[in-house]
Every structure is written in structure tokens, then in C-alpha cells.
């Protein structure tokens, strides 16, 4: 073939023998069939003839070998047929030999196989009987709520399923579903029993607490009332009930899920108990007489407008009734939280022993030593049934929703323990949050009433809330940020409302003030003593509180008109007050009760005369201090409010007295020197009291915030000092204006001195008027002001007298000896009066109040006036 092919290649172009020869290819077609070649067809025909000729030659050359191979194949078929016949004959011989030689032995072997099959059948039937009885027993145990026994049977049947002993048994084709259903029933029973054992009986607790509240018409709160503890015996009983349930739930890997159910149930039961208690106690507490008169108006409005809604009933409660309700809720919450904390401790104790036992014995991580550990720690007598149940916890339950509880895997144990502890803690946390939410809701309903309560009433609610939060935080470990925020907010509202009321009150009192001195009851002196005492704040001494019968009169009776020839200070006329005014001062006292009183209030060893508004301000300041002590978290705000009321008092006093506003609002005919002196006394007293107030109020304020408040109080202190100095300046100005008025009349008086005879040896009307007015001012101020203030005022008055009188006398033209004698008598009369004034010497002379007028007398007349 190869030689024929080579011959073809020599005669036919190689292009036609290529493997990829295809006329569809353009270049191949052009090479094989060039256009314009007339001999193309003939040449292609020649090539075809050459190929055919060579093919025929090659076939003829190989025909003999083909026929020889076909003959050999036929011979092989004959030999195969003969071999098959021989095999058949051999098989027949073997059959005959088997029947004659080994028939009996083969029969024995078949009988043995039949016997083995029957034994296996008997064993299988025994297993079927056991499984049937186990399933029947499982139903009975589930119906009897014997969860541990039911789990043992489920464990055994699951082991049978894992060993494939039930494979192929059609009657048990649904056994996995049956076991799953039974396990679900067991889990339901365990869950219900765990919840029943762990959650307190709400109805019994409600009945007990409600009966206690009903028996108490009114009882003061005591912190020990709210202490709820589980004694050792109750703790052991609870552990005995929970221990087998916890073990079974761990075996089924359902403890975390059951703890979630327990959490929801605990919250639901606690909320239901609170709701039932509120519904039961509200009618009783609303029907009780109201001891508090602070919010009666608001309560009456709510009661009339609110119908029977729960919120309006809560608002209609007196503060004492509301505290009783809170106390009952406190006990309910504490009972639930204490038992929840005990359940949490039991679960944590069990899981801790579980982890310890697993780490102590790696070969048997199934709580081999846990039972003895439990017994040693709590003196429990754990039965052998529980022990065998514990040792079964190594099993797997693959039929349980695809999850396994492989107790042989340390990582699995750690994961289960982490889940259990997390859910265990969350249950108590959730209960605390629910309790805080209910308490906060109750406080929120009465948010509009609490700021209007008296301090002691609000403080009881504040303290019981703080005690509630502290107890719940201690038991449950959950911080009560929400409820603390609400309490802080209501406390701030209380401070703001109380401050607003006092600002309005002090303004009204100032507007009605007649600036008459009043006697000081001893309770106000006690306030000052406590403020100035070094140990008052350290020992927690309370400011004395006045009862309803000792409240200050806010509407002091108007004084009787004073018969005097007074003119308004704006006209520059000094006011002359008769003796009747001083005797009527005590008749307009600010107190309406029979107690020992004194004319001044003593602070720092100095006595200050007081008026009605000053005593009321002092009482208000003591109330602010009480608020600061009782609500230390709001001490900063209280100091700010004290600064505001001090500013208002100072500003309004200045407007009323120095600005003569009291003539319009209080009906005063004029502002007298007595009024100015009393205003100076009040301002001086408050000015001296501010350091003690600051010391007491700053005890509860952090150091970082004191600097701002110190600067504000320093500014207020300076304002009071400035106000006092302005009053003293006003008194000096009054005396100066009176002197100038008399000096304007001097020229007319001097004209009568030039007469021929000097029969009148008395001082002139000018000298008498000047000395009378200054002596009167001295008497008034000496009765009211401090000695140092009187000296400071008359130091300026004496200087004015010396300078103005000397200047006026030096300008006089006296032509007769009689006139000069008159002038000498007047100067001597005036100097005698000046000598009696309580002014410090402002010269180096030893003669009191020596000045220009003395020099003028010595120069003009060569004489002097001794002391």
C-alpha cells in the first residue's frame, strides 16, 4: 500500500493528499482549479484514473491473506462448541458426586444457618417487645410528669436507633417522630414546672400585701418595711425543686430557652401583680381623709374632671396615700426580684459546679463528681435516680431539631454554660427594667403634682424611690438610669416650682411692707444660730420648721397715720416721727402666736432690728437650705435660686425705699429716716448672713463647680454692701438738705439781730431748728442702726455742719455788738449739739467733733466750747 501511495504521490500533486484539503478554502480552490486553464478537467480526470488504478492493484495484492484469516476464524468456532460440550459433561459429573459424597454435611450446614436466623429473629422480637413496652411506659411517664424517667427511656431508645438495631423494622418507621413528640412534651412539662417553681405566686403575694395596707390607715415609712429575704430553709426548698429540673433541661439543651420563657413570665406576673394591687388599693386610698393640704385644689380638679380613669385616680391620691401605694408596689417588686435573684444564684451555682466537675475529670465529663459536690456544699441528699440521670447526660439527641447536646465536648459545655448564664442574668435584668418602668410610669402620672408638695411630702416620695432603685440595683445588678433621670427631673421641677412660689411671695410681701420694726420670735433666732453654728451642717441639724399657726403674716396691717409735719424726702424735708409710732410697732408684729420674742435678731454678736419681709426672707432661706440638704444632687441649682431671690430682695428693697416706691404700692405718705434705717438694718443683716449661707450650701457642691457660684455670691454680697452704703449716703443727704434749707432762712433771721437792745438770751430759731433736726436724726438712728453705722453717718454730718455753717456765718455782715453776741450764742449752741453727736474725731484735737466752726468761734470771739 505504501508503494502504491508513493506512486500516486509522484503522479498526483501532493495538494490533493493534505488532511485539511477543502475546496471551500479560497487559496486551496485557486491552487487546485486555477481559472482559465482549459485542460483542467482532463488533468483532474487523469489524476482520478491514476488513483483508481493503484487502489485496484493494492486490493488484488492482499486478497489471499483475507481469505486465509476467514478460514482460521471458522476453525476457532468449532473448537469453542466442543469445549462447551465438555463443560456440560463435567458439571453433570460434579452434581452426581455431590449428591453421593457431601449431601448429609450440606444439610447440617443449612440447618445451622436456619437455627441462627431463628435466634436472630427471637432477639429482634425481644427488641421489638422492649421498644413497644418502652414506648408504652414513655407515654405513662410523660402523663405522670416523670420527666427524668421519660428522658431515661428516650435516651435508651435513642441508643437503639444509633446502633441500627431497629433498621428495617417497618413497625418502627415513625419511632423518631414519636420520640421527638415525647421530648417536646417533656420539655413543655419541664418549662411549666420550672416557671411555677421559680416565679412567686402573684395572687398570694398581692393578697398579703393588700391586707397589710388595708390594716394601716397611716403609717410612717421605715426602710426595714421593704426588706424581703429568703431564709435558709426556703432557699433549700427552692433548690430541691429546681435542681432536677435544671438537670433535665440541661440534658435536653432547653435550659436557655426555658430561662427566656421564665424571664417573660416573671415580667408578666410582676406587672399583673402591680396592676392588680393598684386596682385593689386605689379605691381604699382615695377614700381615706387627706392629711396634706398642699395639692388639694389640683386633686379636686382632677377628681371632678377625670371620671374613673386610672391616671386621674392616681392624681386624686394624697401624697400619703400615694406613698402607701408605692410602698405596696415596692414590696411586690422586691418579693419577685429577691426570688429571681435566688433562682439566678442557684443556676450559677449549678453551672459553676458543672464546669468544675468537667475540668477535674476529663475521662468522664458527665458530672461524675457533681452530685457529691452539691451535697457537700448545700447538704443536699441527691438520690441515685438523679445520679443516674446525670450520668446519662453524655447522650446525643440528634432527633431534637437537628441539634445535639454533646456533653463530651468541652467547647459544647462552655457554649451551653455561656448561654445559660447569659439568659439567667438577662431574666433578672429584664425584671428590674420592668419594675423601673412601672415605677417611673407611676411617678410620671403625678409629675404635675409633685412639685407642689411640701418638702417633707416630696422627700418621702424621693426617699422611697431612691430606696427602691438602690434595692433593685443591689438585688438585680441593673442600674436604674431611667428612673433616676425621672426622679432628678421631678426634683428639679420641685425646686423650680418652690422657687417660683417664693419669688412671687417675697415680691408680694415687699410690696405690702410698711417698714415698721417687729419683734423677732425665737424660732427665727434659732435659724440664725443654726446657720452660724460650726457644727450645724456637719451634724445634719435641721432648720426649725414653723407649723401652720406660726406662719408669717404676708399681709401686715397698715400702720396708723403718724401726726407729724413731715414732707416727702424728695422735697428734702426731714421726717419727724412722734412717739406713738414706736409704741405701735409691736402691734403690727409679723407673728400671730404666743411665743417668747425679742426686739432684735442676733447674728455674730450684733443685734439687728427686723421687719416683716426680712423675717419671711430668713424663713425662705432656711427652706432653701433644707431643700439643699434633702436633695444634695440639686445643691448647685438651689444656690442659683438663692442668688436669684437675694438679688430680687435687694433690688426690690432699693426700689421701694431709696426709690420711694413704697409710697405707691404700700400707701406710705413718705419715706422717713426710720424707714431708711430699718431698710439698712435688713440689708446689713442679710449681708452678714450670706457667708454662713454660702458655707452651708457649698457643703454638697463639688469643688469644680464652686468657683462659678462663689463669684455670683460675691457679686450679691457686694450689691448688698453698696445698697447699705447708698442708704447711709441718703441719710447724710437728708440732713444736708435740711441744713441748707435752714441756711436759706438765716439772712432773714440775722436782720433782726441788729436791734438796739439784746434782751433775748436764747439761741436764734436757726440754731434751734438745726440742732433739733440733727438731734432727732441722731435719736432715730441710734435706736435702729448699729453704732459703727451711726458713727460713720454722723462723721459726714458733722463735717457738713462745720463746713456749711462756717461758710454761711463768715459771709454775714454784723454791724452791732448785739448781732455779734447773737452769732456767738448760736455758734456755741450748735457746737454743744455737735459735741454730743457720736462721731469719731477727724482732727488731731482732743475735743470731740472739733472742726472749722470751732476755729471760726475762736478767731471771731476768742472763745471756745469745751466738751
CSV table of C-alpha atoms in Angstrom, one decimal, residues 70-438:
chain,number,residue,atom,x,y,z
A,70,UNK,CA,-11.6,-16.1,7.5
A,71,UNK,CA,-10.8,-19.9,7.4
A,72,UNK,CA,-9.0,-19.7,10.7
A,73,UNK,CA,-12.0,-18.0,12.3
A,74,UNK,CA,-14.3,-20.8,11.3
A,75,UNK,CA,-12.0,-23.4,12.9
A,76,UNK,CA,-11.9,-21.5,16.1
A,77,UNK,CA,-15.8,-21.5,16.3
A,78,UNK,CA,-15.7,-25.3,16.1
A,79,UNK,CA,-13.3,-25.7,19.0
A,80,UNK,CA,-15.4,-23.5,21.2
A,81,UNK,CA,-18.5,-25.6,20.6
A,82,UNK,CA,-16.6,-28.8,21.6
A,83,UNK,CA,-15.3,-27.1,24.8
A,84,UNK,CA,-18.8,-26.1,25.9
A,85,UNK,CA,-20.0,-29.7,25.5
A,86,UNK,CA,-17.1,-30.9,27.7
A,87,UNK,CA,-18.1,-28.4,30.4
A,88,UNK,CA,-21.6,-29.7,30.5
A,89,UNK,CA,-20.5,-33.2,30.9
A,90,UNK,CA,-18.2,-32.1,33.8
A,91,UNK,CA,-21.0,-30.3,35.5
A,92,UNK,CA,-23.2,-33.4,35.4
A,93,UNK,CA,-20.3,-35.5,36.9
A,94,UNK,CA,-19.9,-32.9,39.7
A,95,UNK,CA,-23.6,-33.0,40.5
A,96,UNK,CA,-23.6,-36.7,40.8
A,97,UNK,CA,-20.5,-36.7,43.0
A,98,UNK,CA,-22.0,-34.0,45.3
A,99,UNK,CA,-25.2,-36.0,45.9
A,100,UNK,CA,-23.3,-39.2,46.7
A,101,UNK,CA,-20.4,-37.8,48.8
A,102,UNK,CA,-21.4,-34.5,50.8
A,103,UNK,CA,-25.2,-34.4,50.9
A,104,UNK,CA,-25.5,-35.0,54.6
A,105,UNK,CA,-22.9,-32.4,55.6
A,106,UNK,CA,-24.6,-29.8,53.4
A,107,UNK,CA,-27.9,-30.5,55.1
A,108,UNK,CA,-26.3,-29.9,58.5
A,109,UNK,CA,-24.9,-26.6,57.4
A,110,UNK,CA,-28.3,-25.4,56.2
A,111,UNK,CA,-29.9,-26.4,59.4
A,112,UNK,CA,-27.3,-24.5,61.4
A,113,UNK,CA,-28.0,-21.4,59.3
A,114,UNK,CA,-31.7,-21.8,59.9
A,115,UNK,CA,-31.1,-22.0,63.6
A,116,UNK,CA,-29.1,-18.8,63.6
A,117,UNK,CA,-31.7,-17.0,61.7
A,118,UNK,CA,-34.4,-18.1,64.2
A,119,UNK,CA,-32.2,-16.9,67.1
A,120,UNK,CA,-31.7,-13.5,65.4
A,121,UNK,CA,-35.4,-13.4,64.9
A,122,UNK,CA,-36.0,-14.1,68.5
A,123,UNK,CA,-33.6,-11.3,69.5
A,124,UNK,CA,-35.3,-8.9,67.1
A,125,UNK,CA,-38.7,-9.8,68.5
A,126,UNK,CA,-37.3,-9.2,72.0
A,127,UNK,CA,-36.1,-5.8,70.9
A,128,UNK,CA,-39.5,-5.1,69.4
A,129,UNK,CA,-41.2,-6.1,72.6
A,130,UNK,CA,-38.8,-3.9,74.7
A,131,UNK,CA,-39.3,-1.0,72.4
A,132,UNK,CA,-43.1,-1.5,72.5
A,133,UNK,CA,-43.1,-1.7,76.3
A,134,UNK,CA,-40.7,1.3,76.5
A,135,UNK,CA,-43.0,3.4,74.3
A,136,UNK,CA,-46.0,2.5,76.4
A,137,UNK,CA,-44.0,3.3,79.6
A,138,UNK,CA,-42.9,6.6,78.0
A,139,UNK,CA,-46.5,7.6,77.5
A,140,UNK,CA,-47.3,6.8,81.1
A,141,UNK,CA,-44.2,8.7,82.4
A,142,UNK,CA,-45.0,11.7,80.3
A,143,UNK,CA,-48.6,11.7,81.5
A,144,UNK,CA,-47.3,11.4,85.1
A,145,UNK,CA,-44.8,14.3,84.5
A,146,UNK,CA,-41.9,12.0,85.5
A,147,UNK,CA,-39.5,13.9,83.3
A,148,UNK,CA,-36.3,12.2,84.4
A,149,UNK,CA,-37.7,8.7,83.8
A,150,UNK,CA,-39.1,9.8,80.5
A,151,UNK,CA,-35.7,11.1,79.5
A,152,UNK,CA,-34.1,7.8,80.5
A,153,UNK,CA,-36.4,5.9,78.2
A,154,UNK,CA,-35.9,8.4,75.4
A,155,UNK,CA,-32.1,8.0,75.9
A,156,UNK,CA,-32.3,4.2,75.7
A,157,UNK,CA,-34.4,4.2,72.6
A,158,UNK,CA,-32.1,6.7,71.0
A,159,UNK,CA,-29.2,4.4,71.7
A,160,UNK,CA,-31.1,1.6,69.9
A,161,UNK,CA,-31.6,3.8,67.0
A,162,UNK,CA,-28.0,4.8,66.9
A,163,UNK,CA,-26.9,1.1,66.9
A,164,UNK,CA,-29.1,0.3,63.9
A,165,UNK,CA,-30.9,-2.5,65.7
A,166,UNK,CA,-34.2,-1.1,64.6
A,167,UNK,CA,-33.2,-0.6,61.0
A,168,UNK,CA,-35.6,-2.3,58.6
A,169,UNK,CA,-38.4,-2.7,61.1
A,170,UNK,CA,-41.4,-1.3,59.4
A,171,UNK,CA,-43.4,-1.1,62.6
A,172,UNK,CA,-40.9,1.4,64.0
A,173,UNK,CA,-40.6,3.5,61.0
A,174,UNK,CA,-42.1,6.5,62.9
A,175,UNK,CA,-40.2,6.0,66.2
A,176,UNK,CA,-38.0,9.1,65.7
A,177,UNK,CA,-41.1,11.3,65.4
A,178,UNK,CA,-42.7,9.6,68.4
A,179,UNK,CA,-39.5,10.3,70.5
A,180,UNK,CA,-39.4,13.9,69.2
A,181,UNK,CA,-43.1,14.4,70.3
A,182,UNK,CA,-42.4,12.9,73.7
A,183,UNK,CA,-39.4,15.0,74.1
A,184,UNK,CA,-41.4,18.1,73.3
A,185,UNK,CA,-44.0,17.1,75.9
A,186,UNK,CA,-41.2,16.6,78.4
A,187,UNK,CA,-39.8,20.0,77.6
A,188,UNK,CA,-43.2,21.6,78.0
A,189,UNK,CA,-43.6,19.9,81.4
A,190,UNK,CA,-40.1,20.9,82.5
A,191,UNK,CA,-40.7,24.5,81.3
A,192,UNK,CA,-44.0,24.8,83.2
A,193,UNK,CA,-42.6,23.2,86.3
A,194,UNK,CA,-39.5,25.5,86.3
A,195,UNK,CA,-41.6,28.6,85.8
A,196,UNK,CA,-44.0,27.5,88.5
A,197,UNK,CA,-41.2,26.9,91.0
A,198,UNK,CA,-39.1,30.0,90.1
A,199,UNK,CA,-41.9,32.6,89.8
A,200,UNK,CA,-43.6,33.7,93.1
A,201,UNK,CA,-47.3,33.2,93.4
A,202,UNK,CA,-48.6,36.7,92.5
A,203,UNK,CA,-52.1,36.2,93.9
A,204,UNK,CA,-50.9,35.1,97.3
A,205,UNK,CA,-48.4,38.0,97.5
A,206,UNK,CA,-51.0,40.5,96.4
A,207,UNK,CA,-53.5,39.3,99.0
A,208,UNK,CA,-50.9,39.5,101.8
A,209,UNK,CA,-49.6,43.0,100.9
A,210,UNK,CA,-53.1,44.4,100.3
A,211,UNK,CA,-54.3,43.1,103.6
A,212,UNK,CA,-51.3,44.8,105.3
A,213,UNK,CA,-52.0,48.1,103.6
A,214,UNK,CA,-55.7,47.9,104.4
A,215,UNK,CA,-54.9,47.4,108.1
A,216,UNK,CA,-52.7,50.5,108.1
A,217,UNK,CA,-54.7,53.7,108.0
A,218,UNK,CA,-51.5,55.6,108.1
A,219,UNK,CA,-48.0,54.5,108.9
A,220,UNK,CA,-44.7,56.3,108.6
A,221,UNK,CA,-42.3,54.7,106.1
A,222,UNK,CA,-39.5,52.7,107.5
A,223,UNK,CA,-36.7,51.2,105.4
A,224,UNK,CA,-37.0,47.9,107.2
A,225,UNK,CA,-40.6,47.5,106.0
A,226,UNK,CA,-39.3,46.9,102.5
A,227,UNK,CA,-36.6,44.3,103.4
A,228,UNK,CA,-37.6,40.9,101.9
A,229,UNK,CA,-35.3,38.0,102.3
A,230,UNK,CA,-35.4,34.3,101.7
A,231,UNK,CA,-34.4,32.3,104.7
A,232,UNK,CA,-32.1,29.3,104.5
A,233,UNK,CA,-35.0,26.8,104.7
A,234,UNK,CA,-36.9,28.4,101.9
A,235,UNK,CA,-33.7,28.5,99.8
A,236,UNK,CA,-33.1,24.8,100.3
A,237,UNK,CA,-36.7,24.0,99.3
A,238,UNK,CA,-36.3,26.1,96.2
A,239,UNK,CA,-33.1,24.4,95.3
A,240,UNK,CA,-34.6,21.0,95.9
A,241,UNK,CA,-37.4,21.9,93.4
A,242,UNK,CA,-35.1,23.5,90.8
A,243,UNK,CA,-32.2,21.0,90.8
A,244,UNK,CA,-33.8,18.1,89.0
A,245,UNK,CA,-35.5,20.4,86.6
A,246,UNK,CA,-32.2,22.2,85.7
A,247,UNK,CA,-30.5,18.8,85.2
A,248,UNK,CA,-33.3,17.6,82.9
A,249,UNK,CA,-33.3,20.8,80.9
A,250,UNK,CA,-29.6,20.6,80.5
A,251,UNK,CA,-29.9,17.1,79.1
A,252,UNK,CA,-32.4,18.4,76.5
A,253,UNK,CA,-30.4,21.6,75.8
A,254,UNK,CA,-33.5,23.5,76.6
A,255,UNK,CA,-32.4,25.5,79.7
A,256,UNK,CA,-31.5,28.7,77.8
A,257,UNK,CA,-34.9,28.6,76.1
A,258,UNK,CA,-36.8,27.9,79.3
A,259,UNK,CA,-34.9,30.8,81.0
A,260,UNK,CA,-36.2,33.1,78.3
A,261,UNK,CA,-39.8,31.8,78.9
A,262,UNK,CA,-39.1,32.3,82.7
A,263,UNK,CA,-38.0,35.8,82.0
A,264,UNK,CA,-41.1,36.7,80.1
A,265,UNK,CA,-43.4,35.0,82.6
A,266,UNK,CA,-41.7,36.8,85.6
A,267,UNK,CA,-42.2,40.1,83.9
A,268,UNK,CA,-45.8,39.3,83.1
A,269,UNK,CA,-46.6,38.1,86.6
A,270,UNK,CA,-44.9,41.0,88.2
A,271,UNK,CA,-46.7,43.5,86.0
A,272,UNK,CA,-50.0,41.8,86.7
A,273,UNK,CA,-49.4,41.9,90.4
A,274,UNK,CA,-48.7,45.6,90.3
A,275,UNK,CA,-51.7,46.2,88.2
A,276,UNK,CA,-54.0,44.2,90.5
A,277,UNK,CA,-52.6,45.9,93.6
A,278,UNK,CA,-53.1,49.3,92.2
A,279,UNK,CA,-56.7,48.5,91.2
A,280,UNK,CA,-57.4,47.0,94.6
A,281,UNK,CA,-55.8,49.7,96.7
A,282,UNK,CA,-56.7,52.8,94.8
A,283,UNK,CA,-60.4,52.9,96.0
A,284,UNK,CA,-59.3,52.4,99.6
A,285,UNK,CA,-56.6,55.0,99.5
A,286,UNK,CA,-58.7,57.5,97.6
A,287,UNK,CA,-61.4,57.2,100.2
A,288,UNK,CA,-59.1,58.0,103.1
A,289,UNK,CA,-59.1,61.5,104.6
A,290,UNK,CA,-56.4,63.8,103.1
A,291,UNK,CA,-53.8,64.9,105.5
A,292,UNK,CA,-51.9,67.0,103.0
A,293,UNK,CA,-53.3,70.4,102.1
A,294,UNK,CA,-50.6,71.3,99.6
A,295,UNK,CA,-52.3,70.0,96.4
A,296,UNK,CA,-55.9,69.7,97.4
A,297,UNK,CA,-57.0,72.1,94.7
A,298,UNK,CA,-55.4,70.2,92.0
A,299,UNK,CA,-56.7,66.9,93.4
A,300,UNK,CA,-60.2,68.2,93.5
A,301,UNK,CA,-60.0,69.4,89.9
A,302,UNK,CA,-58.6,66.0,88.7
A,303,UNK,CA,-61.3,64.2,90.7
A,304,UNK,CA,-64.1,66.2,89.1
A,305,UNK,CA,-62.8,66.2,85.6
A,306,UNK,CA,-61.2,62.8,85.3
A,307,UNK,CA,-64.0,60.4,85.8
A,308,UNK,CA,-62.9,56.9,86.7
A,309,UNK,CA,-59.7,56.7,84.7
A,310,UNK,CA,-56.7,55.2,86.5
A,311,UNK,CA,-54.5,58.2,85.9
A,312,UNK,CA,-57.0,60.5,87.4
A,313,UNK,CA,-57.4,58.2,90.4
A,314,UNK,CA,-53.7,58.2,90.9
A,315,UNK,CA,-53.7,62.0,90.7
A,316,UNK,CA,-56.5,62.3,93.2
A,317,UNK,CA,-54.5,60.4,95.8
A,318,UNK,CA,-53.0,62.3,98.7
A,319,UNK,CA,-49.2,62.2,98.9
A,320,UNK,CA,-49.5,59.9,101.9
A,321,UNK,CA,-51.8,57.6,100.0
A,322,UNK,CA,-49.5,57.6,97.0
A,323,UNK,CA,-46.6,56.7,99.3
A,324,UNK,CA,-48.6,53.8,100.7
A,325,UNK,CA,-49.3,52.6,97.2
A,326,UNK,CA,-45.6,52.9,96.3
A,327,UNK,CA,-44.7,51.0,99.4
A,328,UNK,CA,-47.0,48.2,98.4
A,329,UNK,CA,-45.6,48.1,94.9
A,330,UNK,CA,-42.1,48.2,96.4
A,331,UNK,CA,-42.8,45.0,98.4
A,332,UNK,CA,-44.3,43.3,95.4
A,333,UNK,CA,-41.3,44.1,93.2
A,334,UNK,CA,-38.9,43.1,95.9
A,335,UNK,CA,-40.5,39.7,96.5
A,336,UNK,CA,-40.3,39.0,92.8
A,337,UNK,CA,-36.7,40.3,92.4
A,338,UNK,CA,-35.4,38.5,95.6
A,339,UNK,CA,-36.7,35.2,94.3
A,340,UNK,CA,-35.4,35.9,90.8
A,341,UNK,CA,-32.0,36.7,92.3
A,342,UNK,CA,-32.1,33.4,94.3
A,343,UNK,CA,-33.0,31.5,91.2
A,344,UNK,CA,-30.1,33.2,89.4
A,345,UNK,CA,-27.8,32.2,92.2
A,346,UNK,CA,-28.9,28.6,92.1
A,347,UNK,CA,-28.4,28.3,88.4
A,348,UNK,CA,-25.0,30.0,88.6
A,349,UNK,CA,-24.0,27.7,91.5
A,350,UNK,CA,-25.1,24.6,89.5
A,351,UNK,CA,-23.3,25.7,86.3
A,352,UNK,CA,-20.1,26.6,88.3
A,353,UNK,CA,-20.1,23.1,89.8
A,354,UNK,CA,-20.8,21.6,86.4
A,355,UNK,CA,-17.7,23.4,84.9
A,356,UNK,CA,-15.6,22.4,87.9
A,357,UNK,CA,-16.5,18.7,87.6
A,358,UNK,CA,-15.8,18.7,83.9
A,359,UNK,CA,-12.4,20.2,84.3
A,360,UNK,CA,-11.5,17.8,87.2
A,361,UNK,CA,-12.2,14.6,85.3
A,362,UNK,CA,-11.6,14.6,81.6
A,363,UNK,CA,-12.3,10.9,81.2
A,364,UNK,CA,-15.9,11.2,82.3
A,365,UNK,CA,-17.2,14.7,81.6
A,366,UNK,CA,-20.7,13.8,82.7
A,367,UNK,CA,-20.8,15.2,86.2
A,368,UNK,CA,-19.5,12.1,88.0
A,369,UNK,CA,-18.4,14.2,90.9
A,370,UNK,CA,-21.1,16.9,90.7
A,371,UNK,CA,-23.6,15.1,92.9
A,372,UNK,CA,-21.1,14.8,95.8
A,373,UNK,CA,-20.0,18.4,95.3
A,374,UNK,CA,-23.6,19.6,95.5
A,375,UNK,CA,-24.2,17.5,98.6
A,376,UNK,CA,-21.1,18.9,100.3
A,377,UNK,CA,-21.9,22.5,99.6
A,378,UNK,CA,-25.6,22.5,100.4
A,379,UNK,CA,-26.2,19.3,102.4
A,380,UNK,CA,-28.4,18.0,99.7
A,381,UNK,CA,-29.3,14.4,99.6
A,382,UNK,CA,-29.3,13.7,95.9
A,383,UNK,CA,-31.0,10.4,95.1
A,384,UNK,CA,-29.5,7.6,92.9
A,385,UNK,CA,-32.1,8.4,90.3
A,386,UNK,CA,-30.7,11.9,89.9
A,387,UNK,CA,-27.2,10.5,89.8
A,388,UNK,CA,-28.1,8.0,87.0
A,389,UNK,CA,-29.8,10.9,85.2
A,390,UNK,CA,-26.7,12.9,85.4
A,391,UNK,CA,-24.6,10.1,84.0
A,392,UNK,CA,-26.9,9.9,81.1
A,393,UNK,CA,-26.3,13.4,80.0
A,394,UNK,CA,-23.5,12.2,77.8
A,395,UNK,CA,-26.0,11.1,75.2
A,396,UNK,CA,-26.8,12.8,72.0
A,397,UNK,CA,-30.3,13.7,70.8
A,398,UNK,CA,-30.0,14.1,67.1
A,399,UNK,CA,-33.7,14.0,66.7
A,400,UNK,CA,-34.1,17.3,68.6
A,401,UNK,CA,-34.5,19.8,65.8
A,402,UNK,CA,-31.2,18.8,64.3
A,403,UNK,CA,-29.2,19.9,67.5
A,404,UNK,CA,-27.1,17.7,69.7
A,405,UNK,CA,-26.2,18.1,73.3
A,406,UNK,CA,-22.8,16.5,73.3
A,407,UNK,CA,-21.6,16.7,76.9
A,408,UNK,CA,-18.3,15.1,75.9
A,409,UNK,CA,-17.2,18.1,74.0
A,410,UNK,CA,-15.7,20.8,76.3
A,411,UNK,CA,-16.4,23.5,73.8
A,412,UNK,CA,-20.1,22.5,73.7
A,413,UNK,CA,-20.2,22.6,77.5
A,414,UNK,CA,-18.7,26.1,77.5
A,415,UNK,CA,-21.1,27.3,74.9
A,416,UNK,CA,-24.1,25.9,76.8
A,417,UNK,CA,-22.8,27.4,80.1
A,418,UNK,CA,-22.4,30.8,78.4
A,419,UNK,CA,-25.9,30.7,77.0
A,420,UNK,CA,-27.4,29.6,80.3
A,421,UNK,CA,-25.6,32.3,82.3
A,422,UNK,CA,-26.4,35.0,79.8
A,423,UNK,CA,-30.1,34.1,79.8
A,424,UNK,CA,-30.1,33.7,83.6
A,425,UNK,CA,-28.7,37.2,84.1
A,426,UNK,CA,-31.0,38.7,81.4
A,427,UNK,CA,-34.0,37.4,83.3
A,428,UNK,CA,-33.2,39.4,86.4
A,429,UNK,CA,-32.1,42.4,84.4
A,430,UNK,CA,-35.4,42.3,82.4
A,431,UNK,CA,-37.4,42.1,85.7
A,432,UNK,CA,-35.5,45.1,87.1
A,433,UNK,CA,-36.2,47.1,83.9
A,434,UNK,CA,-39.9,46.2,84.0
A,435,UNK,CA,-40.1,47.2,87.7
A,436,UNK,CA,-38.3,50.5,87.0
A,437,UNK,CA,-40.6,51.2,84.1
A,438,UNK,CA,-43.7,50.7,86.2
